[in-house]
Amino acid sequence: MKQRHIKNMIAAQTQPEGRGMTVHRTIGMRSVTELDPFLLLDEMDMPKGAAGAGFPEHPHRGFETVTYMLEGQMEHRDQAGNRGLIGPGDAQWMTAGRGIVHSEMPVASKEPLRGFQLWVNLPAAQKMIAPRYQDIAADQLPLVQGDGYAAKLLAGDLLGETGPISEVKIQPFFADIRLTKEGTITLPVQLGHTAFLYGIDSDLTVAGIPVSSRTLAVLTDGDSVQISGKKGARFILVSAQPIGEPIARMGPFVMNTRAEIKATVRDWNNGTFLKQKIPASRSGSRR
Ligand code: FE2
């Protein structure tokens, strides 16, 4: 077993995003533009009563967005007519591919809204594929009981279970993990994959180093990681295969070259962004 250690830590930067929303951003800041194949990680946060706040209509091309809700509900609508609610514990893995134009708006309620949005890059050969959604309701996520922890598994394999997110080229692992008792646990991580941990309202110790809540711990390579904390300490562990291709990026467009970005902006400006419209394929449940 080759244990992973902490390569670097990134404290989230709190900033406004969308309309009236606050995000705590780690990957995707100016200092950490990407962590191949990850392009952005936001912990979304909307205090209760922020009526009308959200992410109104905007495009994406060339990558995937993963939404994992902790509290509150988000309504998703796109220009192809797809619509759905993502509630506490639900996940959506959206492959924007050649293009999606959508809105992500919190459903007004007394509850605060919290969740994660992770952007995952697509390899060059997949950047212009048809859009695709995988919507997974909370009760469809396997709950894996390990030695000292319980993990809700969105993607990848853990102790013989497999998360429902499938057919993603970069072989992601994504789990929401809680310590079931105070102490140290050991989790497997795919050798050679980029991996990080992020505490949810929890201070942790990762490979012997304290990691505060709302801080991204990027791991060195290896096939396992040791995490210590109090009973109930909670975090996400995410890993995926790096892509190793050049990245050209402008806002919600992530391609390989400046010329492709220019072409995308041209498509957007002259109204041909969604021209080759093919109905988005769907899998998983819809609420
Ligand atoms: Fe979006």
PDB file of C-alpha atoms and ligand atoms in Angstrom:
ATOM      1  CA  MET A   1       0.000   0.000   0.000  1.00  0.00           C
ATOM      2  CA  LYS A   2       1.278   3.414  -0.937  1.00  0.00           C
ATOM      3  CA  GLN A   3      -0.267   6.041   1.260  1.00  0.00           C
ATOM      4  CA  ARG A   4      -1.212   9.390  -0.095  1.00  0.00           C
ATOM      5  CA  HIS A   5      -0.191  12.554   1.724  1.00  0.00           C
ATOM      6  CA  ILE A   6      -1.232  16.175   1.378  1.00  0.00           C
ATOM      7  CA  LYS A   7       0.321  17.822  -1.651  1.00  0.00           C
ATOM      8  CA  ASN A   8      -1.203  21.231  -0.985  1.00  0.00           C
ATOM      9  CA  MET A   9      -4.131  22.862   0.760  1.00  0.00           C
ATOM     10  CA  ILE A  10      -6.401  25.495  -0.715  1.00  0.00           C
ATOM     11  CA  ALA A  11      -8.616  27.554   1.592  1.00  0.00           C
ATOM     12  CA  ALA A  12     -11.900  28.436  -0.098  1.00  0.00           C
ATOM     13  CA  GLN A  13     -12.317  31.985  -1.285  1.00  0.00           C
ATOM     14  CA  THR A  14     -15.792  33.338  -0.682  1.00  0.00           C
ATOM     15  CA  GLN A  15     -17.174  35.343  -3.586  1.00  0.00           C
ATOM     16  CA  PRO A  16     -20.462  36.370  -5.206  1.00  0.00           C
ATOM     17  CA  GLU A  17     -21.580  34.283  -8.202  1.00  0.00           C
ATOM     18  CA  GLY A  18     -24.686  34.194 -10.398  1.00  0.00           C
ATOM     19  CA  ARG A  19     -27.474  36.404  -9.035  1.00  0.00           C
ATOM     20  CA  GLY A  20     -27.281  36.927  -5.286  1.00  0.00           C
ATOM     21  CA  MET A  21     -25.480  33.640  -4.622  1.00  0.00           C
ATOM     22  CA  THR A  22     -22.336  33.112  -2.624  1.00  0.00           C
ATOM     23  CA  VAL A  23     -19.815  30.430  -3.471  1.00  0.00           C
ATOM     24  CA  HIS A  24     -16.808  29.194  -1.548  1.00  0.00           C
ATOM     25  CA  ARG A  25     -14.396  28.406  -4.369  1.00  0.00           C
ATOM     26  CA  THR A  26     -11.265  26.312  -4.209  1.00  0.00           C
ATOM     27  CA  ILE A  27     -10.445  24.860  -7.641  1.00  0.00           C
ATOM     28  CA  GLY A  28     -10.977  27.513 -10.318  1.00  0.00           C
ATOM     29  CA  MET A  29      -9.545  30.496  -8.463  1.00  0.00           C
ATOM     30  CA  ARG A  30      -6.900  32.603 -10.113  1.00  0.00           C
ATOM     31  CA  SER A  31      -4.212  30.895  -8.010  1.00  0.00           C
ATOM     32  CA  VAL A  32      -5.472  27.358  -8.768  1.00  0.00           C
ATOM     33  CA  THR A  33      -7.050  27.528 -12.184  1.00  0.00           C
ATOM     34  CA  GLU A  34      -7.419  23.766 -12.504  1.00  0.00           C
ATOM     35  CA  LEU A  35      -6.481  20.432 -11.025  1.00  0.00           C
ATOM     36  CA  ASP A  36      -6.567  18.133 -14.054  1.00  0.00           C
ATOM     37  CA  PRO A  37      -9.245  16.894 -14.811  1.00  0.00           C
ATOM     38  CA  PHE A  38     -11.117  19.169 -12.380  1.00  0.00           C
ATOM     39  CA  LEU A  39     -11.797  22.736 -13.455  1.00  0.00           C
ATOM     40  CA  LEU A  40     -13.786  24.212 -10.593  1.00  0.00           C
ATOM     41  CA  LEU A  41     -15.162  23.354  -7.165  1.00  0.00           C
ATOM     42  CA  ASP A  42     -17.741  25.607  -5.536  1.00  0.00           C
ATOM     43  CA  GLU A  43     -19.556  25.076  -2.286  1.00  0.00           C
ATOM     44  CA  MET A  44     -22.768  26.952  -3.050  1.00  0.00           C
ATOM     45  CA  ASP A  45     -24.389  28.797  -0.235  1.00  0.00           C
ATOM     46  CA  MET A  46     -27.598  30.797  -0.207  1.00  0.00           C
ATOM     47  CA  PRO A  47     -28.816  32.219   3.049  1.00  0.00           C
ATOM     48  CA  LYS A  48     -32.531  31.709   3.620  1.00  0.00           C
ATOM     49  CA  GLY A  49     -34.778  34.424   2.336  1.00  0.00           C
ATOM     50  CA  ALA A  50     -32.560  35.442  -0.598  1.00  0.00           C
ATOM     51  CA  ALA A  51     -35.554  35.437  -2.964  1.00  0.00           C
ATOM     52  CA  GLY A  52     -34.782  35.413  -6.679  1.00  0.00           C
ATOM     53  CA  ALA A  53     -31.168  34.401  -6.176  1.00  0.00           C
ATOM     54  CA  GLY A  54     -29.654  31.706  -8.344  1.00  0.00           C
ATOM     55  CA  PHE A  55     -27.873  31.041 -11.597  1.00  0.00           C
ATOM     56  CA  PRO A  56     -30.108  32.386 -14.419  1.00  0.00           C
ATOM     57  CA  GLU A  57     -29.737  31.145 -17.987  1.00  0.00           C
ATOM     58  CA  HIS A  58     -26.130  30.507 -19.025  1.00  0.00           C
ATOM     59  CA  PRO A  59     -24.277  28.207 -21.448  1.00  0.00           C
ATOM     60  CA  HIS A  60     -21.686  25.465 -21.002  1.00  0.00           C
ATOM     61  CA  ARG A  61     -19.537  23.721 -23.602  1.00  0.00           C
ATOM     62  CA  GLY A  62     -16.677  21.236 -23.485  1.00  0.00           C
ATOM     63  CA  PHE A  63     -16.968  19.805 -19.980  1.00  0.00           C
ATOM     64  CA  GLU A  64     -19.282  18.304 -17.346  1.00  0.00           C
ATOM     65  CA  THR A  65     -20.925  19.866 -14.302  1.00  0.00           C
ATOM     66  CA  VAL A  66     -21.647  17.820 -11.206  1.00  0.00           C
ATOM     67  CA  THR A  67     -24.167  19.131  -8.689  1.00  0.00           C
ATOM     68  CA  TYR A  68     -24.478  17.487  -5.290  1.00  0.00           C
ATOM     69  CA  MET A  69     -27.000  19.085  -2.946  1.00  0.00           C
ATOM     70  CA  LEU A  70     -26.611  19.157   0.835  1.00  0.00           C
ATOM     71  CA  GLU A  71     -29.616  21.281   1.811  1.00  0.00           C
ATOM     72  CA  GLY A  72     -32.468  22.916  -0.064  1.00  0.00           C
ATOM     73  CA  GLN A  73     -33.658  22.357  -3.609  1.00  0.00           C
ATOM     74  CA  MET A  74     -32.403  23.592  -6.944  1.00  0.00           C
ATOM     75  CA  GLU A  75     -34.533  23.675 -10.060  1.00  0.00           C
ATOM     76  CA  HIS A  76     -32.764  22.943 -13.300  1.00  0.00           C
ATOM     77  CA  ARG A  77     -34.160  23.881 -16.742  1.00  0.00           C
ATOM     78  CA  ASP A  78     -32.493  23.827 -20.103  1.00  0.00           C
ATOM     79  CA  GLN A  79     -33.313  25.097 -23.564  1.00  0.00           C
ATOM     80  CA  ALA A  80     -34.064  21.587 -24.830  1.00  0.00           C
ATOM     81  CA  GLY A  81     -37.015  21.526 -22.395  1.00  0.00           C
ATOM     82  CA  ASN A  82     -35.423  19.302 -19.750  1.00  0.00           C
ATOM     83  CA  ARG A  83     -36.410  20.229 -16.246  1.00  0.00           C
ATOM     84  CA  GLY A  84     -35.895  18.745 -12.808  1.00  0.00           C
ATOM     85  CA  LEU A  85     -35.441  19.317  -9.100  1.00  0.00           C
ATOM     86  CA  ILE A  86     -32.249  18.444  -7.281  1.00  0.00           C
ATOM     87  CA  GLY A  87     -32.914  18.105  -3.538  1.00  0.00           C
ATOM     88  CA  PRO A  88     -30.868  17.231  -0.447  1.00  0.00           C
ATOM     89  CA  GLY A  89     -28.593  14.282  -1.160  1.00  0.00           C
ATOM     90  CA  ASP A  90     -29.473  14.204  -4.863  1.00  0.00           C
ATOM     91  CA  ALA A  91     -26.814  14.365  -7.532  1.00  0.00           C
ATOM     92  CA  GLN A  92     -26.759  15.476 -11.142  1.00  0.00           C
ATOM     93  CA  TRP A  93     -23.902  14.664 -13.499  1.00  0.00           C
ATOM     94  CA  MET A  94     -24.465  16.818 -16.566  1.00  0.00           C
ATOM     95  CA  THR A  95     -22.342  16.367 -19.652  1.00  0.00           C
ATOM     96  CA  ALA A  96     -22.581  19.685 -21.483  1.00  0.00           C
ATOM     97  CA  GLY A  97     -20.622  18.333 -24.454  1.00  0.00           C
ATOM     98  CA  ARG A  98     -21.182  20.552 -27.502  1.00  0.00           C
ATOM     99  CA  GLY A  99     -23.538  22.803 -25.619  1.00  0.00           C
ATOM    100  CA  ILE A 100     -26.224  23.290 -23.035  1.00  0.00           C
ATOM    101  CA  VAL A 101     -27.975  26.523 -22.095  1.00  0.00           C
ATOM    102  CA  HIS A 102     -29.614  26.208 -18.721  1.00  0.00           C
ATOM    103  CA  SER A 103     -30.635  27.865 -15.477  1.00  0.00           C
ATOM    104  CA  GLU A 104     -30.075  26.589 -11.959  1.00  0.00           C
ATOM    105  CA  MET A 105     -32.408  28.336  -9.541  1.00  0.00           C
ATOM    106  CA  PRO A 106     -33.006  27.571  -5.864  1.00  0.00           C
ATOM    107  CA  VAL A 107     -36.602  26.751  -4.995  1.00  0.00           C
ATOM    108  CA  ALA A 108     -37.810  29.396  -2.566  1.00  0.00           C
ATOM    109  CA  SER A 109     -38.171  27.948   0.894  1.00  0.00           C
ATOM    110  CA  LYS A 110     -37.371  28.609   4.511  1.00  0.00           C
ATOM    111  CA  GLU A 111     -34.422  26.272   4.260  1.00  0.00           C
ATOM    112  CA  PRO A 112     -30.981  27.524   3.360  1.00  0.00           C
ATOM    113  CA  LEU A 113     -29.516  26.135   0.148  1.00  0.00           C
ATOM    114  CA  ARG A 114     -26.162  24.421   0.172  1.00  0.00           C
ATOM    115  CA  GLY A 115     -24.428  22.120  -2.212  1.00  0.00           C
ATOM    116  CA  PHE A 116     -21.420  21.484  -4.353  1.00  0.00           C
ATOM    117  CA  GLN A 117     -20.783  22.176  -7.965  1.00  0.00           C
ATOM    118  CA  LEU A 118     -17.775  20.482  -9.499  1.00  0.00           C
ATOM    119  CA  TRP A 119     -16.666  21.034 -13.097  1.00  0.00           C
ATOM    120  CA  VAL A 120     -14.946  18.098 -14.752  1.00  0.00           C
ATOM    121  CA  ASN A 121     -13.108  18.433 -18.035  1.00  0.00           C
ATOM    122  CA  LEU A 122     -13.871  16.304 -21.105  1.00  0.00           C
ATOM    123  CA  PRO A 123     -11.117  14.839 -23.280  1.00  0.00           C
ATOM    124  CA  ALA A 124     -10.767  16.541 -26.702  1.00  0.00           C
ATOM    125  CA  ALA A 125     -12.494  13.612 -28.432  1.00  0.00           C
ATOM    126  CA  GLN A 126     -15.605  14.107 -26.263  1.00  0.00           C
ATOM    127  CA  LYS A 127     -15.906  17.872 -26.066  1.00  0.00           C
ATOM    128  CA  MET A 128     -18.497  18.090 -28.831  1.00  0.00           C
ATOM    129  CA  ILE A 129     -20.624  15.025 -27.951  1.00  0.00           C
ATOM    130  CA  ALA A 130     -24.364  15.342 -27.432  1.00  0.00           C
ATOM    131  CA  PRO A 131     -25.422  16.628 -24.015  1.00  0.00           C
ATOM    132  CA  ARG A 132     -26.369  14.019 -21.445  1.00  0.00           C
ATOM    133  CA  TYR A 133     -27.811  14.028 -17.936  1.00  0.00           C
ATOM    134  CA  GLN A 134     -27.472  11.513 -15.157  1.00  0.00           C
ATOM    135  CA  ASP A 135     -29.843  12.478 -12.355  1.00  0.00           C
ATOM    136  CA  ILE A 136     -29.569  10.371  -9.248  1.00  0.00           C
ATOM    137  CA  ALA A 137     -32.030  10.661  -6.352  1.00  0.00           C
ATOM    138  CA  ALA A 138     -30.578  10.447  -2.836  1.00  0.00           C
ATOM    139  CA  ASP A 139     -32.232   7.070  -2.174  1.00  0.00           C
ATOM    140  CA  GLN A 140     -30.487   5.565  -5.201  1.00  0.00           C
ATOM    141  CA  LEU A 141     -27.020   6.234  -3.845  1.00  0.00           C
ATOM    142  CA  PRO A 142     -25.528   3.147  -2.199  1.00  0.00           C
ATOM    143  CA  LEU A 143     -24.625   3.637   1.476  1.00  0.00           C
ATOM    144  CA  VAL A 144     -21.387   1.746   2.002  1.00  0.00           C
ATOM    145  CA  GLN A 145     -20.467   0.764   5.566  1.00  0.00           C
ATOM    146  CA  GLY A 146     -16.717   0.660   6.067  1.00  0.00           C
ATOM    147  CA  ASP A 147     -14.509   0.258   9.112  1.00  0.00           C
ATOM    148  CA  GLY A 148     -15.232   3.470  11.028  1.00  0.00           C
ATOM    149  CA  TYR A 149     -17.141   5.235   8.274  1.00  0.00           C
ATOM    150  CA  ALA A 150     -20.283   5.286   6.136  1.00  0.00           C
ATOM    151  CA  ALA A 151     -20.047   6.514   2.555  1.00  0.00           C
ATOM    152  CA  LYS A 152     -22.722   7.636   0.115  1.00  0.00           C
ATOM    153  CA  LEU A 153     -21.291   6.627  -3.204  1.00  0.00           C
ATOM    154  CA  LEU A 154     -22.066   8.734  -6.286  1.00  0.00           C
ATOM    155  CA  ALA A 155     -19.408   7.395  -8.637  1.00  0.00           C
ATOM    156  CA  GLY A 156     -16.699   4.750  -8.633  1.00  0.00           C
ATOM    157  CA  ASP A 157     -16.151   1.599  -6.570  1.00  0.00           C
ATOM    158  CA  LEU A 158     -15.848   1.159  -2.818  1.00  0.00           C
ATOM    159  CA  LEU A 159     -15.870  -2.141  -0.892  1.00  0.00           C
ATOM    160  CA  GLY A 160     -17.581  -3.993  -3.716  1.00  0.00           C
ATOM    161  CA  GLU A 161     -20.265  -1.351  -4.332  1.00  0.00           C
ATOM    162  CA  THR A 162     -20.440   0.836  -7.426  1.00  0.00           C
ATOM    163  CA  GLY A 163     -21.891   4.343  -7.578  1.00  0.00           C
ATOM    164  CA  PRO A 164     -24.677   4.973 -10.123  1.00  0.00           C
ATOM    165  CA  ILE A 165     -22.842   7.604 -12.207  1.00  0.00           C
ATOM    166  CA  SER A 166     -21.626   5.655 -15.213  1.00  0.00           C
ATOM    167  CA  GLU A 167     -19.884   5.933 -18.562  1.00  0.00           C
ATOM    168  CA  VAL A 168     -17.720   8.884 -17.654  1.00  0.00           C
ATOM    169  CA  LYS A 169     -14.402   8.677 -19.471  1.00  0.00           C
ATOM    170  CA  ILE A 170     -12.192   9.879 -16.627  1.00  0.00           C
ATOM    171  CA  GLN A 171     -13.392   7.103 -14.252  1.00  0.00           C
ATOM    172  CA  PRO A 172     -14.472   9.350 -11.399  1.00  0.00           C
ATOM    173  CA  PHE A 173     -14.834   8.425  -7.761  1.00  0.00           C
ATOM    174  CA  PHE A 174     -17.106  10.701  -5.711  1.00  0.00           C
ATOM    175  CA  ALA A 175     -18.269   9.853  -2.185  1.00  0.00           C
ATOM    176  CA  ASP A 176     -19.825  11.739   0.754  1.00  0.00           C
ATOM    177  CA  ILE A 177     -18.236  10.143   3.809  1.00  0.00           C
ATOM    178  CA  ARG A 178     -18.968  10.366   7.545  1.00  0.00           C
ATOM    179  CA  LEU A 179     -16.924   8.945  10.378  1.00  0.00           C
ATOM    180  CA  THR A 180     -19.122   6.614  12.432  1.00  0.00           C
ATOM    181  CA  LYS A 181     -16.780   6.846  15.416  1.00  0.00           C
ATOM    182  CA  GLU A 182     -13.880   8.996  16.510  1.00  0.00           C
ATOM    183  CA  GLY A 183     -10.616   7.690  15.110  1.00  0.00           C
ATOM    184  CA  THR A 184      -8.690   7.017  11.940  1.00  0.00           C
ATOM    185  CA  ILE A 185     -10.001   5.409   8.779  1.00  0.00           C
ATOM    186  CA  THR A 186      -8.222   4.229   5.665  1.00  0.00           C
ATOM    187  CA  LEU A 187      -9.843   4.718   2.264  1.00  0.00           C
ATOM    188  CA  PRO A 188      -8.670   3.276  -1.040  1.00  0.00           C
ATOM    189  CA  VAL A 189      -7.896   5.736  -3.840  1.00  0.00           C
ATOM    190  CA  GLN A 190      -7.125   4.761  -7.431  1.00  0.00           C
ATOM    191  CA  LEU A 191      -3.373   4.931  -8.060  1.00  0.00           C
ATOM    192  CA  GLY A 192      -2.426   7.549 -10.649  1.00  0.00           C
ATOM    193  CA  HIS A 193      -5.667   9.503 -10.317  1.00  0.00           C
ATOM    194  CA  THR A 194      -5.889  13.112  -9.161  1.00  0.00           C
ATOM    195  CA  ALA A 195      -7.606  13.154  -5.746  1.00  0.00           C
ATOM    196  CA  PHE A 196      -8.839  15.666  -3.203  1.00  0.00           C
ATOM    197  CA  LEU A 197     -10.773  15.858   0.046  1.00  0.00           C
ATOM    198  CA  TYR A 198     -13.016  18.679   1.255  1.00  0.00           C
ATOM    199  CA  GLY A 199     -14.476  18.881   4.768  1.00  0.00           C
ATOM    200  CA  ILE A 200     -18.187  19.617   5.172  1.00  0.00           C
ATOM    201  CA  ASP A 201     -18.503  21.633   8.386  1.00  0.00           C
ATOM    202  CA  SER A 202     -15.789  19.374   9.728  1.00  0.00           C
ATOM    203  CA  ASP A 203     -12.172  19.676  10.723  1.00  0.00           C
ATOM    204  CA  LEU A 204     -10.170  16.611   9.732  1.00  0.00           C
ATOM    205  CA  THR A 205      -6.665  15.261   9.947  1.00  0.00           C
ATOM    206  CA  VAL A 206      -5.455  13.928   6.618  1.00  0.00           C
ATOM    207  CA  ALA A 207      -2.263  11.838   6.603  1.00  0.00           C
ATOM    208  CA  GLY A 208      -1.362  13.430   9.934  1.00  0.00           C
ATOM    209  CA  ILE A 209      -1.949  17.047   8.856  1.00  0.00           C
ATOM    210  CA  PRO A 210      -4.904  19.086  10.195  1.00  0.00           C
ATOM    211  CA  VAL A 211      -7.289  20.283   7.481  1.00  0.00           C
ATOM    212  CA  SER A 212      -9.917  22.851   8.405  1.00  0.00           C
ATOM    213  CA  SER A 213     -13.460  22.856   7.153  1.00  0.00           C
ATOM    214  CA  ARG A 214     -13.957  24.550   3.770  1.00  0.00           C
ATOM    215  CA  THR A 215     -10.409  23.746   2.713  1.00  0.00           C
ATOM    216  CA  LEU A 216      -9.406  21.594  -0.230  1.00  0.00           C
ATOM    217  CA  ALA A 217      -6.714  19.032   0.527  1.00  0.00           C
ATOM    218  CA  VAL A 218      -5.041  17.916  -2.703  1.00  0.00           C
ATOM    219  CA  LEU A 219      -3.418  14.512  -2.279  1.00  0.00           C
ATOM    220  CA  THR A 220      -0.140  13.124  -3.565  1.00  0.00           C
ATOM    221  CA  ASP A 221      -0.300   9.887  -5.574  1.00  0.00           C
ATOM    222  CA  GLY A 222      -0.852   6.560  -3.872  1.00  0.00           C
ATOM    223  CA  ASP A 223      -3.520   3.900  -3.407  1.00  0.00           C
ATOM    224  CA  SER A 224      -4.920   4.865   0.010  1.00  0.00           C
ATOM    225  CA  VAL A 225      -5.394   7.782   2.370  1.00  0.00           C
ATOM    226  CA  GLN A 226      -5.761   7.968   6.140  1.00  0.00           C
ATOM    227  CA  ILE A 227      -8.269  10.377   7.646  1.00  0.00           C
ATOM    228  CA  SER A 228      -8.886  11.074  11.323  1.00  0.00           C
ATOM    229  CA  GLY A 229     -11.629  13.040  12.969  1.00  0.00           C
ATOM    230  CA  LYS A 230     -14.431  13.141  15.473  1.00  0.00           C
ATOM    231  CA  LYS A 231     -17.509  10.965  15.190  1.00  0.00           C
ATOM    232  CA  GLY A 232     -19.774  12.530  12.555  1.00  0.00           C
ATOM    233  CA  ALA A 233     -16.965  14.359  10.758  1.00  0.00           C
ATOM    234  CA  ARG A 234     -18.007  14.613   7.130  1.00  0.00           C
ATOM    235  CA  PHE A 235     -16.187  15.234   3.863  1.00  0.00           C
ATOM    236  CA  ILE A 236     -16.227  14.505   0.168  1.00  0.00           C
ATOM    237  CA  LEU A 237     -13.466  12.435  -1.411  1.00  0.00           C
ATOM    238  CA  VAL A 238     -13.181  12.836  -5.178  1.00  0.00           C
ATOM    239  CA  SER A 239     -10.730  11.382  -7.656  1.00  0.00           C
ATOM    240  CA  ALA A 240     -10.436  10.940 -11.424  1.00  0.00           C
ATOM    241  CA  GLN A 241      -7.957  10.191 -14.148  1.00  0.00           C
ATOM    242  CA  PRO A 242      -6.064  13.263 -15.365  1.00  0.00           C
ATOM    243  CA  ILE A 243      -6.570  14.089 -19.051  1.00  0.00           C
ATOM    244  CA  GLY A 244      -3.206  15.711 -19.802  1.00  0.00           C
ATOM    245  CA  GLU A 245      -4.352  17.910 -22.689  1.00  0.00           C
ATOM    246  CA  PRO A 246      -4.029  21.664 -23.202  1.00  0.00           C
ATOM    247  CA  ILE A 247      -6.856  23.746 -21.765  1.00  0.00           C
ATOM    248  CA  ALA A 248      -8.247  26.918 -23.311  1.00  0.00           C
ATOM    249  CA  ARG A 249     -10.935  28.392 -21.138  1.00  0.00           C
ATOM    250  CA  MET A 250     -13.241  31.344 -21.151  1.00  0.00           C
ATOM    251  CA  GLY A 251     -15.976  31.473 -18.519  1.00  0.00           C
ATOM    252  CA  PRO A 252     -18.393  28.598 -19.191  1.00  0.00           C
ATOM    253  CA  PHE A 253     -16.511  27.353 -22.282  1.00  0.00           C
ATOM    254  CA  VAL A 254     -13.597  24.945 -21.871  1.00  0.00           C
ATOM    255  CA  MET A 255     -11.858  23.762 -25.033  1.00  0.00           C
ATOM    256  CA  ASN A 256      -8.304  22.803 -26.023  1.00  0.00           C
ATOM    257  CA  THR A 257      -7.228  25.802 -28.142  1.00  0.00           C
ATOM    258  CA  ARG A 258      -7.858  29.545 -28.355  1.00  0.00           C
ATOM    259  CA  ALA A 259      -9.225  28.995 -31.879  1.00  0.00           C
ATOM    260  CA  GLU A 260     -11.887  26.613 -30.492  1.00  0.00           C
ATOM    261  CA  ILE A 261     -12.812  29.176 -27.843  1.00  0.00           C
ATOM    262  CA  LYS A 262     -13.092  31.867 -30.533  1.00  0.00           C
ATOM    263  CA  ALA A 263     -15.335  29.574 -32.594  1.00  0.00           C
ATOM    264  CA  THR A 264     -17.473  28.887 -29.520  1.00  0.00           C
ATOM    265  CA  VAL A 265     -17.862  32.607 -28.776  1.00  0.00           C
ATOM    266  CA  ARG A 266     -18.771  33.132 -32.443  1.00  0.00           C
ATOM    267  CA  ASP A 267     -21.419  30.368 -32.190  1.00  0.00           C
ATOM    268  CA  TRP A 268     -22.771  32.006 -29.061  1.00  0.00           C
ATOM    269  CA  ASN A 269     -22.852  35.517 -30.536  1.00  0.00           C
ATOM    270  CA  ASN A 270     -24.469  34.555 -33.837  1.00  0.00           C
ATOM    271  CA  GLY A 271     -27.069  32.233 -32.326  1.00  0.00           C
ATOM    272  CA  THR A 272     -25.706  28.936 -33.666  1.00  0.00           C
ATOM    273  CA  PHE A 273     -24.503  27.617 -30.303  1.00  0.00           C
ATOM    274  CA  LEU A 274     -27.359  25.101 -30.052  1.00  0.00           C
ATOM    275  CA  LYS A 275     -27.906  24.840 -33.809  1.00  0.00           C
ATOM    276  CA  GLN A 276     -27.145  21.150 -34.191  1.00  0.00           C
ATOM    277  CA  LYS A 277     -29.838  20.492 -31.642  1.00  0.00           C
ATOM    278  CA  ILE A 278     -30.159  16.840 -30.710  1.00  0.00           C
ATOM    279  CA  PRO A 279     -32.435  15.909 -27.815  1.00  0.00           C
ATOM    280  CA  ALA A 280     -30.383  15.321 -24.681  1.00  0.00           C
ATOM    281  CA  SER A 281     -30.213  11.668 -23.663  1.00  0.00           C
ATOM    282  CA  ARG A 282     -31.361  10.941 -20.166  1.00  0.00           C
ATOM    283  CA  SER A 283     -30.743   8.277 -17.610  1.00  0.00           C
ATOM    284  CA  GLY A 284     -31.356   7.902 -13.922  1.00  0.00           C
ATOM    285  CA  SER A 285     -34.428   9.130 -12.155  1.00  0.00           C
ATOM    286  CA  ARG A 286     -36.257  12.366 -12.595  1.00  0.00           C
ATOM    287  CA  ARG A 287     -38.342  13.934  -9.878  1.00  0.00           C
TER     288      ARG A 287
HETATM  289 FE   FE2 B   1     -24.524  25.774 -15.126  1.00  0.00          FE
END
